Coordinates of C-alpha atoms and ligand atoms in Angstrom, one line a residue:
M1 CA 12.7 -9.6 -30.9
K2 CA 9.7 -9.3 -28.6
I3 CA 10.2 -7.9 -25.0
L4 CA 7.7 -8.4 -22.2
L5 CA 7.4 -5.8 -19.6
T6 CA 5.6 -7.3 -16.6
T7 CA 5.0 -7.5 -12.9
L8 CA 2.8 -9.2 -10.3
N9 CA 0.6 -6.6 -8.5
A10 CA -0.5 -7.2 -4.9
K11 CA -4.2 -7.0 -5.8
Y12 CA -6.3 -7.0 -8.9
I13 CA -7.5 -3.4 -8.4
H14 CA -3.9 -2.2 -8.3
S15 CA -2.1 -1.2 -11.5
N16 CA 1.6 -0.7 -12.0
L17 CA 2.7 2.8 -12.8
S18 CA 6.3 2.0 -13.4
L19 CA 5.5 -0.3 -16.4
K20 CA 3.6 2.6 -18.0
Y21 CA 6.5 5.0 -17.5
L22 CA 8.9 2.4 -19.0
Y23 CA 6.7 1.7 -21.9
M24 CA 6.3 5.4 -22.8
S25 CA 10.0 6.1 -22.4
A26 CA 10.7 3.4 -25.1
V27 CA 7.6 4.2 -27.1
E28 CA 9.4 4.3 -30.4
H29 CA 10.0 0.6 -30.0
R30 CA 6.5 -0.2 -28.9
R31 CA 5.9 -2.8 -31.6
S32 CA 8.6 -4.8 -29.9
I33 CA 7.2 -4.4 -26.4
D34 CA 4.2 -6.1 -24.7
V35 CA 3.0 -5.1 -21.3
R36 CA 1.2 -7.6 -19.0
E37 CA 0.2 -7.2 -15.4
F38 CA -0.5 -10.3 -13.3
T39 CA -1.3 -10.4 -9.6
I40 CA 0.2 -12.4 -6.8
N41 CA -3.1 -14.3 -6.7
N42 CA -2.6 -15.7 -10.2
D43 CA -1.4 -19.2 -10.4
D44 CA 2.3 -19.7 -11.1
D45 CA 1.4 -22.1 -14.0
Y46 CA -0.9 -19.5 -15.5
I47 CA 1.8 -16.8 -15.5
Y48 CA 4.5 -19.2 -16.6
T49 CA 2.4 -20.5 -19.5
E50 CA 1.3 -17.0 -20.6
I51 CA 5.0 -15.9 -20.8
I52 CA 6.2 -19.0 -22.6
R53 CA 3.3 -18.7 -25.1
G54 CA 4.3 -15.2 -25.8
G55 CA 7.6 -16.3 -27.4
Y56 CA 9.6 -13.5 -25.8
S57 CA 13.3 -12.9 -26.3
A58 CA 13.5 -10.9 -23.1
V59 CA 11.2 -10.6 -20.0
C60 CA 11.6 -7.6 -17.7
F61 CA 10.0 -7.8 -14.3
S62 CA 9.3 -4.9 -11.9
C63 CA 10.2 -6.2 -8.4
Y64 CA 8.8 -5.2 -5.0
I65 CA 8.6 -6.7 -1.6
W66 CA 5.2 -8.3 -2.3
N67 CA 6.3 -10.1 -5.5
I68 CA 10.0 -10.8 -5.4
S69 CA 9.8 -14.4 -4.2
R70 CA 7.2 -15.3 -6.9
V71 CA 9.2 -13.5 -9.6
L72 CA 12.4 -15.4 -8.7
Y73 CA 10.5 -18.7 -8.8
L74 CA 9.1 -17.9 -12.2
V75 CA 12.4 -16.6 -13.5
E76 CA 14.1 -19.8 -12.6
N77 CA 11.6 -21.9 -14.4
L78 CA 11.4 -19.7 -17.4
K79 CA 15.2 -19.9 -17.8
K80 CA 15.1 -23.7 -17.5
A81 CA 12.5 -23.8 -20.3
K82 CA 14.1 -21.2 -22.5
P83 CA 17.8 -20.7 -21.7
E84 CA 18.1 -18.2 -24.5
M85 CA 15.4 -16.0 -23.0
K86 CA 17.0 -12.9 -21.4
I87 CA 15.7 -11.9 -17.9
A88 CA 15.9 -8.4 -16.7
L89 CA 14.8 -7.2 -13.2
G90 CA 14.3 -3.7 -11.9
G91 CA 12.5 -2.0 -9.0
P92 CA 13.4 -1.4 -5.3
E93 CA 13.8 -5.0 -4.4
V94 CA 16.8 -5.5 -6.7
S95 CA 18.3 -2.0 -6.6
F96 CA 20.3 -2.5 -3.4
E97 CA 23.3 -4.9 -3.4
P98 CA 22.6 -5.7 -7.1
I99 CA 26.0 -7.4 -7.7
D100 CA 25.4 -9.9 -4.9
F101 CA 21.9 -10.4 -6.2
L102 CA 23.1 -11.2 -9.7
R103 CA 25.8 -13.6 -8.3
S104 CA 23.2 -15.5 -6.3
H105 CA 20.5 -15.6 -9.0
K106 CA 22.1 -17.2 -12.1
S107 CA 18.8 -17.1 -14.1
V108 CA 18.9 -13.3 -14.1
D109 CA 20.8 -11.6 -16.9
Y110 CA 20.3 -7.9 -16.2
I111 CA 19.5 -5.6 -13.3
M112 CA 18.4 -2.0 -13.9
V113 CA 19.4 0.1 -10.9
G114 CA 17.6 3.3 -10.1
E115 CA 14.9 5.2 -11.9
G116 CA 14.1 3.1 -14.8
E117 CA 13.0 5.2 -17.7
E118 CA 16.3 6.1 -19.4
I119 CA 17.8 2.7 -18.5
F120 CA 14.9 0.8 -20.0
R121 CA 14.9 3.0 -23.1
D122 CA 18.6 2.4 -23.7
F123 CA 18.3 -1.2 -22.9
V124 CA 15.5 -1.8 -25.4
K125 CA 17.4 0.2 -28.1
T126 CA 20.4 -2.0 -27.6
F127 CA 18.5 -5.2 -27.3
V128 CA 16.4 -4.8 -30.5
S129 CA 19.5 -3.6 -32.5
R130 CA 21.3 -6.8 -31.5
N131 CA 24.5 -4.8 -31.3
Q132 CA 25.3 -6.1 -27.7
A133 CA 26.6 -2.6 -26.7
F134 CA 25.2 -3.0 -23.2
D135 CA 28.2 -1.3 -21.8
K136 CA 26.7 2.0 -23.0
V137 CA 23.5 1.5 -20.9
K138 CA 24.0 3.5 -17.8
G139 CA 22.4 2.0 -14.6
L140 CA 22.7 -1.5 -16.0
I141 CA 24.4 -4.4 -14.3
Y142 CA 24.7 -7.5 -16.4
R143 CA 26.1 -10.9 -16.9
L144 CA 28.0 -11.7 -20.1
G145 CA 30.2 -14.7 -20.9
G146 CA 30.1 -15.8 -17.2
K147 CA 31.3 -12.4 -16.0
I148 CA 29.4 -9.6 -14.2
F149 CA 29.7 -6.0 -15.6
V150 CA 28.8 -2.9 -13.7
N151 CA 28.0 0.2 -15.7
P152 CA 28.1 3.7 -14.3
P153 CA 24.9 4.8 -12.6
A154 CA 22.2 6.5 -14.6
D155 CA 21.8 10.3 -14.2
M156 CA 19.0 11.7 -12.1
Q157 CA 16.4 12.7 -14.7
E158 CA 14.5 15.9 -15.0
F159 CA 11.1 14.7 -14.0
D160 CA 9.4 16.9 -16.6
S161 CA 11.3 15.1 -19.3
V162 CA 9.6 11.9 -18.4
P163 CA 6.5 11.3 -20.6
F164 CA 2.9 11.2 -19.4
P165 CA 2.6 7.5 -18.5
Y166 CA -0.9 7.0 -19.7
G167 CA -0.5 8.0 -23.4
F168 CA -1.3 4.5 -24.5
L169 CA -2.1 2.4 -21.5
L170 CA -5.0 3.5 -19.3
P171 CA -6.0 0.7 -16.9
S172 CA -9.5 -0.8 -17.2
D173 CA -12.3 0.9 -15.3
D174 CA -12.2 -1.1 -12.2
R175 CA -8.6 -0.5 -11.4
I176 CA -7.0 2.4 -9.5
V177 CA -5.0 4.8 -11.7
Y178 CA -1.7 5.7 -9.9
Y179 CA -0.3 9.1 -10.8
E180 CA 2.8 10.9 -9.7
S181 CA 3.2 14.7 -9.7
V182 CA 6.3 14.9 -7.5
R183 CA 9.3 12.6 -7.1
G184 CA 11.2 12.5 -3.8
C185 CA 10.1 13.5 -0.3
P186 CA 11.4 16.5 1.8
F187 CA 11.4 14.3 4.9
Q188 CA 13.9 11.7 5.9
C189 CA 12.1 8.9 7.9
S190 CA 14.8 6.3 8.5
Y191 CA 12.5 3.3 7.5
C192 CA 11.4 4.7 4.2
L193 CA 13.0 4.3 0.8
S194 CA 11.7 7.7 -0.3
S195 CA 14.0 9.3 2.2
V196 CA 17.0 7.9 0.2
E197 CA 16.4 10.5 -2.5
K198 CA 17.3 13.9 -1.1
H199 CA 15.7 16.1 -3.8
V200 CA 12.1 16.9 -4.4
R201 CA 11.3 17.1 -8.1
P202 CA 7.8 18.4 -8.9
L203 CA 6.2 18.5 -12.3
P204 CA 5.2 21.9 -13.5
L205 CA 1.7 22.7 -12.1
E206 CA 0.3 23.4 -15.6
R207 CA 1.4 20.0 -16.8
V208 CA -0.2 18.3 -13.7
K209 CA -3.5 20.2 -14.4
K210 CA -3.5 19.0 -18.0
E211 CA -2.9 15.4 -16.9
V212 CA -5.5 15.5 -14.2
S213 CA -8.0 16.9 -16.8
F214 CA -7.3 13.8 -18.9
F215 CA -8.3 11.5 -16.1
L216 CA -11.4 13.6 -15.5
F217 CA -12.3 13.5 -19.2
K218 CA -11.9 9.7 -19.2
H219 CA -14.1 9.4 -16.1
V220 CA -11.5 7.4 -14.3
K221 CA -13.0 6.1 -11.1
Q222 CA -10.0 6.7 -8.8
V223 CA -6.8 8.5 -9.2
K224 CA -4.3 7.8 -6.5
F225 CA -1.4 10.3 -6.3
I226 CA 1.7 8.5 -5.1
D227 CA 3.4 11.8 -4.2
R228 CA 5.1 11.0 -0.9
T229 CA 3.8 14.2 0.7
F230 CA 1.2 15.8 -1.5
N231 CA 1.0 19.0 0.6
Y232 CA 4.8 19.5 1.1
D233 CA 4.2 22.8 -0.8
R234 CA 0.9 24.0 0.6
G235 CA 0.3 26.7 -2.1
R236 CA 0.8 24.1 -4.9
C237 CA -1.4 21.6 -3.1
N238 CA -4.2 24.0 -2.5
Q239 CA -4.1 25.2 -6.2
L240 CA -4.4 21.6 -7.3
V241 CA -7.2 20.8 -4.9
K242 CA -9.1 23.9 -6.2
Y243 CA -8.4 22.9 -9.8
I244 CA -9.9 19.5 -9.2
M245 CA -12.9 20.9 -7.4
D246 CA -13.5 23.4 -10.2
H247 CA -13.4 20.5 -12.8
D248 CA -15.1 17.8 -10.8
N249 CA -17.0 15.4 -13.1
G250 CA -19.0 13.9 -10.3
I251 CA -17.4 10.5 -10.8
T252 CA -13.6 10.6 -10.3
N253 CA -12.2 10.6 -6.8
F254 CA -8.6 11.6 -5.8
H255 CA -6.5 10.1 -3.1
F256 CA -3.5 12.0 -1.6
E257 CA -1.0 11.2 1.1
I258 CA -0.4 14.3 3.1
C259 CA 1.6 15.5 6.1
G260 CA -0.8 16.2 9.0
D261 CA 1.2 19.0 10.5
L262 CA 1.1 20.9 7.2
I263 CA -2.7 21.0 6.9
D264 CA -3.6 24.7 6.8
E265 CA -6.8 26.7 7.0
E266 CA -7.1 27.1 3.2
F267 CA -6.8 23.3 2.7
L268 CA -9.6 22.7 5.3
R269 CA -11.8 25.4 3.8
L270 CA -11.4 24.0 0.3
L271 CA -12.1 20.4 1.4
G272 CA -15.0 21.4 3.5
A273 CA -16.7 22.7 0.3
A274 CA -15.8 19.7 -1.8
R275 CA -18.3 17.1 -3.1
K276 CA -18.5 14.3 -0.5
G277 CA -16.3 11.5 -1.8
L278 CA -14.2 13.6 -4.2
F279 CA -11.1 13.4 -2.0
Q280 CA -9.6 10.6 0.1
V281 CA -6.7 11.7 2.4
E282 CA -4.2 9.4 4.0
I283 CA -2.0 10.6 6.9
G284 CA 0.8 8.6 8.4
V285 CA 0.8 9.3 12.1
Q286 CA 2.9 6.2 12.8
S287 CA 3.3 6.8 16.6
L288 CA 2.5 9.4 19.3
N289 CA 5.6 8.6 21.2
P290 CA 8.1 11.5 20.7
L291 CA 11.1 9.2 21.4
A292 CA 10.0 6.7 18.8
L293 CA 9.4 9.4 16.2
G294 CA 12.7 11.0 17.0
A295 CA 14.6 7.7 16.6
V296 CA 13.3 7.3 13.1
D297 CA 14.0 11.0 12.1
R298 CA 10.3 11.8 12.0
Q299 CA 10.1 15.3 13.5
K300 CA 6.4 15.6 13.8
N301 CA 4.5 18.1 15.9
T302 CA 1.8 15.9 17.4
D303 CA 0.3 18.9 19.2
K304 CA -0.6 20.3 15.8
L305 CA -1.1 17.0 14.0
L306 CA -3.9 15.6 16.1
P307 CA -6.2 18.7 16.1
N308 CA -5.5 19.1 12.3
I309 CA -6.7 15.5 11.6
Q310 CA -9.6 15.9 13.9
Q311 CA -10.7 19.0 11.9
L312 CA -10.3 17.1 8.7
V313 CA -12.4 14.2 10.0
Q314 CA -15.1 16.6 11.2
L315 CA -15.5 18.2 7.8
G316 CA -17.4 15.1 6.9
T317 CA -16.7 15.5 3.2
V318 CA -13.3 13.7 3.0
H319 CA -12.6 10.0 3.4
T320 CA -9.8 9.9 6.0
H321 CA -7.3 7.2 6.5
V322 CA -4.6 7.3 9.2
D323 CA -1.7 4.9 9.7
L324 CA 0.2 3.6 12.7
I325 CA 3.4 1.6 12.7
A326 CA 4.1 -1.1 15.3
G327 CA 7.7 -2.0 16.0
L328 CA 9.4 1.5 16.0
P329 CA 12.3 2.0 18.4
F330 CA 11.3 2.9 22.0
E331 CA 7.6 2.0 21.3
D332 CA 7.0 -0.8 23.8
Y333 CA 3.6 -2.4 24.2
L334 CA 2.2 0.2 26.6
S335 CA 3.5 3.0 24.5
F336 CA 1.9 1.5 21.5
I337 CA -1.4 1.3 23.3
D338 CA -1.2 5.0 24.0
S339 CA -0.5 5.7 20.3
F340 CA -3.4 3.5 19.2
N341 CA -5.9 5.1 21.6
G342 CA -4.7 8.6 20.7
V343 CA -5.2 8.0 17.0
Y344 CA -8.4 5.9 17.3
Q345 CA -10.2 8.7 19.1
L346 CA -9.8 10.9 16.0
G347 CA -12.5 8.9 14.3
A348 CA -10.9 8.5 10.9
D349 CA -12.7 6.3 8.4
Q350 CA -9.8 3.9 8.3
L351 CA -7.0 3.1 10.8
Q352 CA -4.3 1.0 9.4
L353 CA -2.1 -0.8 11.8
G354 CA 1.1 -1.6 9.9
F355 CA 4.3 -3.4 11.1
L356 CA 7.7 -1.9 10.6
K357 CA 9.6 -3.3 7.6
L358 CA 13.4 -3.2 7.5
L359 CA 13.7 -2.5 3.8
K360 CA 16.9 -2.9 2.0
G361 CA 18.7 0.5 1.5
T362 CA 17.1 2.2 4.6
K363 CA 18.9 3.7 7.5
I364 CA 16.9 1.8 10.1
R365 CA 18.1 -1.5 8.5
E366 CA 21.7 -0.3 9.2
E367 CA 20.7 0.5 12.7
K368 CA 19.2 -3.0 13.4
D369 CA 21.8 -3.9 16.1
K370 CA 21.3 -0.6 17.9
Y371 CA 17.7 -1.4 18.5
G372 CA 18.0 -5.1 18.7
Y373 CA 15.8 -5.8 15.6
V374 CA 14.9 -9.3 14.7
F375 CA 13.2 -9.4 11.3
R376 CA 12.2 -11.7 8.5
E377 CA 15.2 -12.3 6.3
S378 CA 13.1 -12.3 3.1
A379 CA 10.6 -9.8 1.8
P380 CA 8.7 -8.1 3.3
Y381 CA 11.4 -7.9 6.0
E382 CA 8.8 -7.3 8.7
V383 CA 9.9 -6.9 12.3
I384 CA 9.6 -9.9 14.6
A385 CA 10.8 -8.3 17.8
N386 CA 13.1 -5.6 19.0
K387 CA 14.6 -4.4 22.3
F388 CA 11.3 -2.7 23.2
M389 CA 8.7 -5.3 22.2
S390 CA 8.9 -9.1 22.3
A391 CA 7.8 -11.4 19.6
E392 CA 4.7 -12.3 21.7
G393 CA 3.8 -8.6 22.0
M394 CA 4.1 -8.2 18.3
A395 CA 2.0 -11.3 17.7
R396 CA -0.7 -9.9 20.0
L397 CA -0.7 -6.7 17.9
K398 CA -1.1 -8.8 14.8
M399 CA -4.3 -10.3 16.4
V400 CA -5.5 -6.8 17.2
E401 CA -4.8 -5.6 13.6
H402 CA -6.8 -8.5 12.3
L403 CA -9.9 -7.6 14.3
L404 CA -9.5 -3.9 13.7
D405 CA -9.5 -4.6 10.0
L406 CA -12.6 -6.9 10.1
Y407 CA -14.7 -4.7 12.3
Y408 CA -13.5 -1.1 12.0
N409 CA -11.9 -0.7 8.6
R410 CA -14.4 -2.8 6.6
G411 CA -17.2 -0.8 8.2
G412 CA -20.8 -1.8 9.1
F413 CA -20.3 -1.8 12.9
Q414 CA -20.1 1.9 13.8
K415 CA -22.8 2.3 16.4
T416 CA -22.0 -1.1 18.0
L417 CA -18.3 -0.3 18.3
E418 CA -19.0 3.1 19.8
Y419 CA -21.2 1.5 22.5
A420 CA -18.9 -1.5 23.1
I421 CA -15.8 0.8 23.7
Q422 CA -17.8 3.0 26.0
H423 CA -19.5 0.3 28.0
L424 CA -17.3 -2.8 27.9
Q425 CA -13.8 -1.6 28.2
V426 CA -11.7 1.3 29.4
T427 CA -10.0 2.0 26.1
A428 CA -10.5 1.2 22.4
F429 CA -7.3 -0.8 22.4
D430 CA -8.5 -2.9 25.4
F431 CA -11.7 -3.6 23.5
Y432 CA -10.0 -4.8 20.3
E433 CA -7.5 -6.8 22.3
E434 CA -10.2 -8.6 24.1
L435 CA -12.3 -9.1 21.0
A436 CA -9.2 -10.6 19.4
Y437 CA -8.6 -12.9 22.3
F438 CA -12.2 -14.1 22.1
F439 CA -12.0 -14.6 18.3
Y440 CA -8.8 -16.6 18.5
L441 CA -10.0 -18.5 21.5
K442 CA -13.0 -19.7 19.5
G443 CA -10.7 -20.6 16.6
Y444 CA -12.4 -18.1 14.2
Q445 CA -9.1 -16.9 12.8
H446 CA -8.6 -19.9 10.6
R447 CA -10.9 -18.8 7.8
S448 CA -12.5 -15.8 6.2
H449 CA -16.0 -14.9 7.3
K450 CA -19.0 -13.6 5.5
K451 CA -20.1 -10.2 6.8
E452 CA -23.2 -11.7 8.4
D453 CA -21.2 -14.1 10.4
L454 CA -19.1 -11.2 11.8
Y455 CA -22.4 -9.9 13.3
R456 CA -23.0 -13.3 14.8
I457 CA -19.5 -13.5 16.3
F458 CA -19.8 -10.1 17.8
Y459 CA -23.1 -11.1 19.4
E460 CA -21.5 -14.3 20.7
Y461 CA -18.7 -12.1 22.3
A462 CA -21.4 -9.9 23.8
C463 CA -23.1 -12.9 25.3
W464 CA -19.8 -13.9 26.8
K465 CA -19.4 -10.5 28.3
D466 CA -23.0 -10.5 29.6
R467 CA -21.9 -12.9 32.3
S468 CA -20.0 -10.1 34.0
L469 CA -22.0 -7.2 32.6
P470 CA -25.7 -8.3 32.6
G471 CA -27.7 -6.6 29.9
V472 CA -25.0 -5.8 27.4
A473 CA -25.9 -8.7 25.1
A474 CA -29.4 -7.3 24.6
D475 CA -28.1 -3.8 24.0
I476 CA -25.4 -5.0 21.6
Q477 CA -27.9 -7.2 19.7
E478 CA -30.1 -4.1 19.1
L479 CA -27.2 -2.0 17.9
L480 CA -25.9 -4.8 15.7
T481 CA -29.3 -5.1 14.1
A482 CA -29.4 -1.4 13.4
D483 CA -25.8 -1.5 12.0
M484 CA -26.7 -4.5 9.9
Q485 CA -29.8 -2.8 8.5
R486 CA -27.7 0.2 7.5
T487 CA -25.0 -2.0 5.9
L488 CA -26.5 -5.1 4.3
N489 CA -29.1 -5.1 1.6
P490 CA -32.7 -6.0 2.7
D491 CA -32.4 -9.5 1.1
A492 CA -29.3 -10.3 3.1
V493 CA -30.9 -9.0 6.3
K494 CA -34.0 -11.3 5.7
K495 CA -31.6 -14.2 5.1
F496 CA -29.8 -13.4 8.3
N497 CA -33.0 -13.2 10.3
K498 CA -34.1 -16.6 8.9
K499 CA -30.9 -18.2 10.0
G500 CA -30.8 -16.4 13.4
W501 CA -28.0 -15.2 15.6
N502 CA -26.3 -18.5 16.4
I503 CA -23.2 -19.1 14.3
D504 CA -23.4 -22.3 12.3
R505 CA -20.2 -24.1 13.4
R506 CA -20.3 -26.5 10.4
T507 CA -19.4 -23.4 8.2
I508 CA -16.7 -22.1 10.5
Ligands
SF4_1 S1 7.6 8.0 5.4 FE1 6.5 9.5 4.2 S2 7.3 11.5 5.0 FE2 8.7 9.9 5.7 S3 10.3 9.9 4.1 FE3 8.8 8.4 3.5 S4 7.4 9.4 2.1 FE4 8.6 11.0 3.2

């Protein structure tokens, strides 16, 4: 009786934390369990063949918005090939309306609803014993003899009773290690699944320190805390930051998601003294429009938030990442421009422009009619339009997001961007919007571009602008050259110079 615990990650460098928790919770049966992580970039045939080759009696998939359609396609074919193979699904994508889900997906035999550790442990125990007593597995919804059975929900677990997930399975060197020191979030943003759980359950600090030491000892490259708000308890947060700094191995870096309003002086003092690159900090600003923030139950003090982020950026020791969400209630196109410009001027290393998703189980999804939401019916349930922004407006923001990602987030254009925003346009948003317009006008959106071609495209845009602003093309060419020399290796720069500034349209 061999069980496969698997998932499809969104990218190769990601690793799935849930699988490790599940494996460790059923560790006494580990000889019966294989763990395999695929990615959504793997071919369907490859994944299918690997699973069939494994000769599994049961396959358990961890399901998310980025993999659910692929999982369902695989599951259907696996079941056709091996009708006796049992299929179990868990994860946020199947935890809401699980009965309907089971009714409409006949290839699925079991759904695990809620936090999976205890459910999976009891499921494996029952499965390997072949006693069929699935009615005792809390949190399980299952099909038997053509009928659907719904067991009572699993109890909320003491987080400290959950084993350390990396006892046996540490991801390979080039993957991010995800780690959780707190479950739940004290905030209630209406679009977020973490707001569904009302309690915050931290692990004892001493345990966290011990586990962090393990990562440091193993020289893990990056540890990403998935705590929803790492600094919700500022004292605890600062103690952990200090602990990491005191035990820094010069290799591992740590990523936290924090609440910008809660940044305090001690946090800034500590981070200011940290090794450059030791910490990465992500802050969800989402919008600067108080009406939009209020409508999604995000009571943020932007008067405090923006200066706090600015101070963090100015430290120069921390890699900073800020997020905006397009498609919130009351955020029309003009209001989004204000949010964008307000956040852009903070100068964070990364600015992620995301689009609201109406996730199953969230309050905003229940309020879809109130705000006139039109959204994609299948995962990732992204907003198409609402009462405040048309589908065209949203599509324009998609174009801006694309260019922001290519030129700002991927780096290598810093000086040129500073100049361009100052000299070509009134605001940062205007600049990206126009660059996006040019990029799409030329048809460059159809394929991915080598970095060196991005320099050429920028220069072509500058030549286009030069007609109304004589001289800018020469200035920009100079700045692009300097940025390129800082970014590309000398051989790549030589190659670039040999080919010249004109884009080769045969390669576009
Ligand atoms: S968006 Fe962030 S702060 Fe808001 S509920 Fe979710 S995890 Fe908490």
